[in-house]
Amino acid sequence: MRRLKPAVLALLVARDLSSVAIEAVDLAAGWRGACLELGALAGWPRLAYRKPSSVAPGEHAWRLFITRHSVQDLMLVADATRAYLARLPMPPADLLPLPPSAPTLDDGGPANRCADCQQPCGTAARCSPCAARRALHPEEGTA
């Protein structure tokens, strides 16, 4: 540390200390926000981020931890939370969100409504109940 002291002093003299303080506050705010987002995404779990240390479970405990600990601890918590999220199992395929290009059941247009009953069915053709009824009673007109 002593051999780096002249370089550190030169940096501090060359820069305005208020800008260094503002950058430090911005850095801490960024890590606090990241930890809050990751903690909420993970469901506020009990999280060991260092060998003897951990974050208690629950939103209140996480918020207290985040406001009271150093940036170094927040960096460790963010990394540990990312690892925790990576270990979680994938949800079943039917619970995964649809990609943006996937068709939805109803976007308000007539192209996604049944030709007979006008209920949202995802196609301009007949929905399953109307198609089954048509197959049983072909003499019927539109419903």
CSV table of C-alpha atoms in Angstrom, one decimal:
chain,number,residue,atom,x,y,z
A,1,MET,CA,0.0,0.0,0.0
A,2,ARG,CA,2.8,2.4,0.8
A,3,ARG,CA,4.4,2.0,-2.6
A,4,LEU,CA,1.1,3.0,-4.3
A,5,LYS,CA,0.5,6.0,-2.0
A,6,PRO,CA,2.2,8.5,-4.4
A,7,ALA,CA,0.0,7.3,-7.3
A,8,VAL,CA,-3.1,7.6,-5.2
A,9,LEU,CA,-2.2,11.1,-4.0
A,10,ALA,CA,-1.5,12.2,-7.5
A,11,LEU,CA,-4.9,11.0,-8.6
A,12,LEU,CA,-6.6,12.8,-5.8
A,13,VAL,CA,-4.8,16.0,-6.4
A,14,ALA,CA,-5.5,15.9,-10.2
A,15,ARG,CA,-9.2,15.3,-9.7
A,16,ASP,CA,-11.8,17.2,-7.9
A,17,LEU,CA,-12.8,15.3,-4.8
A,18,SER,CA,-16.5,16.2,-5.2
A,19,SER,CA,-16.5,14.3,-8.5
A,20,VAL,CA,-14.9,11.3,-6.9
A,21,ALA,CA,-17.5,11.4,-4.1
A,22,ILE,CA,-20.4,11.6,-6.7
A,23,GLU,CA,-19.0,8.6,-8.6
A,24,ALA,CA,-18.8,6.6,-5.4
A,25,VAL,CA,-22.4,7.5,-4.5
A,26,ASP,CA,-23.5,6.5,-8.0
A,27,LEU,CA,-21.6,3.3,-7.8
A,28,ALA,CA,-23.2,2.4,-4.5
A,29,ALA,CA,-26.6,3.3,-5.7
A,30,GLY,CA,-26.1,1.1,-8.8
A,31,TRP,CA,-25.1,-1.9,-6.7
A,32,ARG,CA,-28.0,-1.4,-4.3
A,33,GLY,CA,-30.4,-1.3,-7.2
A,34,ALA,CA,-29.0,-4.4,-8.7
A,35,CYS,CA,-29.2,-6.3,-5.4
A,36,LEU,CA,-32.8,-5.2,-4.9
A,37,GLU,CA,-33.8,-6.4,-8.4
A,38,LEU,CA,-32.0,-9.7,-8.1
A,39,GLY,CA,-33.3,-10.3,-4.6
A,40,ALA,CA,-36.9,-9.6,-5.7
A,41,LEU,CA,-36.4,-11.9,-8.7
A,42,ALA,CA,-35.1,-14.7,-6.5
A,43,GLY,CA,-37.9,-14.3,-4.0
A,44,TRP,CA,-35.9,-12.7,-1.1
A,45,PRO,CA,-34.1,-16.0,-0.1
A,46,ARG,CA,-31.6,-16.6,2.7
A,47,LEU,CA,-28.4,-16.2,0.8
A,48,ALA,CA,-24.8,-17.0,2.0
A,49,TYR,CA,-22.6,-14.6,0.1
A,50,ARG,CA,-19.4,-15.1,2.1
A,51,LYS,CA,-18.3,-18.0,4.3
A,52,PRO,CA,-19.6,-16.8,7.7
A,53,SER,CA,-22.0,-14.2,6.4
A,54,SER,CA,-25.5,-14.3,4.8
A,55,VAL,CA,-28.5,-12.2,4.0
A,56,ALA,CA,-31.6,-13.1,6.1
A,57,PRO,CA,-34.7,-14.1,4.1
A,58,GLY,CA,-37.5,-11.7,3.4
A,59,GLU,CA,-37.8,-8.3,1.7
A,60,HIS,CA,-37.4,-6.3,4.9
A,61,ALA,CA,-34.2,-8.1,5.8
A,62,TRP,CA,-32.8,-7.6,2.3
A,63,ARG,CA,-33.6,-3.9,2.3
A,64,LEU,CA,-31.9,-3.5,5.7
A,65,PHE,CA,-28.8,-5.4,4.5
A,66,ILE,CA,-28.5,-3.4,1.3
A,67,THR,CA,-28.7,0.0,3.0
A,68,ARG,CA,-26.2,-1.0,5.7
A,69,HIS,CA,-23.4,-2.8,3.9
A,70,SER,CA,-20.5,-1.8,1.8
A,71,VAL,CA,-20.2,-1.9,-2.0
A,72,GLN,CA,-17.9,-4.8,-1.8
A,73,ASP,CA,-20.5,-6.8,0.1
A,74,LEU,CA,-23.2,-5.8,-2.4
A,75,MET,CA,-21.0,-7.0,-5.2
A,76,LEU,CA,-20.6,-10.4,-3.5
A,77,VAL,CA,-24.4,-10.6,-2.8
A,78,ALA,CA,-25.2,-9.8,-6.5
A,79,ASP,CA,-22.8,-12.5,-7.7
A,80,ALA,CA,-24.2,-15.0,-5.1
A,81,THR,CA,-27.8,-14.1,-6.2
A,82,ARG,CA,-27.0,-14.6,-9.8
A,83,ALA,CA,-25.5,-18.1,-9.0
A,84,TYR,CA,-28.7,-18.9,-6.9
A,85,LEU,CA,-30.9,-17.9,-9.8
A,86,ALA,CA,-28.8,-20.1,-12.2
A,87,ARG,CA,-29.3,-23.1,-9.9
A,88,LEU,CA,-33.1,-22.8,-9.9
A,89,PRO,CA,-34.9,-25.4,-12.1
A,90,MET,CA,-36.6,-24.2,-15.3
A,91,PRO,CA,-40.4,-23.9,-15.1
A,92,PRO,CA,-42.5,-26.3,-17.2
A,93,ALA,CA,-42.9,-25.3,-20.8
A,94,ASP,CA,-46.6,-24.3,-20.4
A,95,LEU,CA,-45.6,-21.7,-17.8
A,96,LEU,CA,-42.9,-20.1,-20.0
A,97,PRO,CA,-43.9,-16.8,-21.5
A,98,LEU,CA,-44.7,-16.7,-25.3
A,99,PRO,CA,-42.1,-15.1,-27.5
A,100,PRO,CA,-43.1,-11.7,-28.9
A,101,SER,CA,-43.8,-13.1,-32.3
A,102,ALA,CA,-46.1,-15.9,-31.1
A,103,PRO,CA,-49.8,-15.5,-32.0
A,104,THR,CA,-52.1,-14.5,-29.2
A,105,LEU,CA,-55.7,-15.7,-28.8
A,106,ASP,CA,-57.2,-12.2,-29.3
A,107,ASP,CA,-55.6,-9.0,-30.5
A,108,GLY,CA,-59.0,-7.3,-31.0
A,109,GLY,CA,-59.1,-8.1,-34.8
A,110,PRO,CA,-61.6,-10.2,-36.7
A,111,ALA,CA,-58.8,-12.5,-38.0
A,112,ASN,CA,-58.5,-14.1,-34.6
A,113,ARG,CA,-62.2,-14.8,-34.0
A,114,CYS,CA,-64.3,-17.9,-34.9
A,115,ALA,CA,-66.2,-17.5,-38.2
A,116,ASP,CA,-69.4,-18.8,-36.5
A,117,CYS,CA,-69.5,-17.6,-32.9
A,118,GLN,CA,-67.1,-14.7,-33.0
A,119,GLN,CA,-65.3,-15.9,-29.9
A,120,PRO,CA,-61.5,-15.5,-29.7
A,121,CYS,CA,-60.0,-18.7,-31.0
A,122,GLY,CA,-56.6,-17.8,-32.6
A,123,THR,CA,-57.7,-18.4,-36.2
A,124,ALA,CA,-60.2,-17.0,-38.7
A,125,ALA,CA,-61.5,-20.6,-39.1
A,126,ARG,CA,-64.0,-22.2,-36.8
A,127,CYS,CA,-63.2,-22.9,-33.1
A,128,SER,CA,-63.3,-26.5,-32.0
A,129,PRO,CA,-66.9,-26.5,-30.6
A,130,CYS,CA,-68.3,-24.8,-33.8
A,131,ALA,CA,-66.3,-27.2,-36.0
A,132,ALA,CA,-67.7,-30.2,-34.1
A,133,ARG,CA,-71.2,-28.9,-34.3
A,134,ARG,CA,-70.8,-28.3,-38.1
A,135,ALA,CA,-69.6,-31.8,-38.5
A,136,LEU,CA,-72.6,-33.2,-36.7
A,137,HIS,CA,-75.2,-30.8,-38.3
A,138,PRO,CA,-73.9,-29.7,-41.7
A,139,GLU,CA,-77.3,-28.4,-42.7
A,140,GLU,CA,-77.1,-25.6,-40.1
A,141,GLY,CA,-76.1,-22.2,-41.3
A,142,THR,CA,-73.9,-19.9,-39.2
A,143,ALA,CA,-74.6,-20.0,-35.5
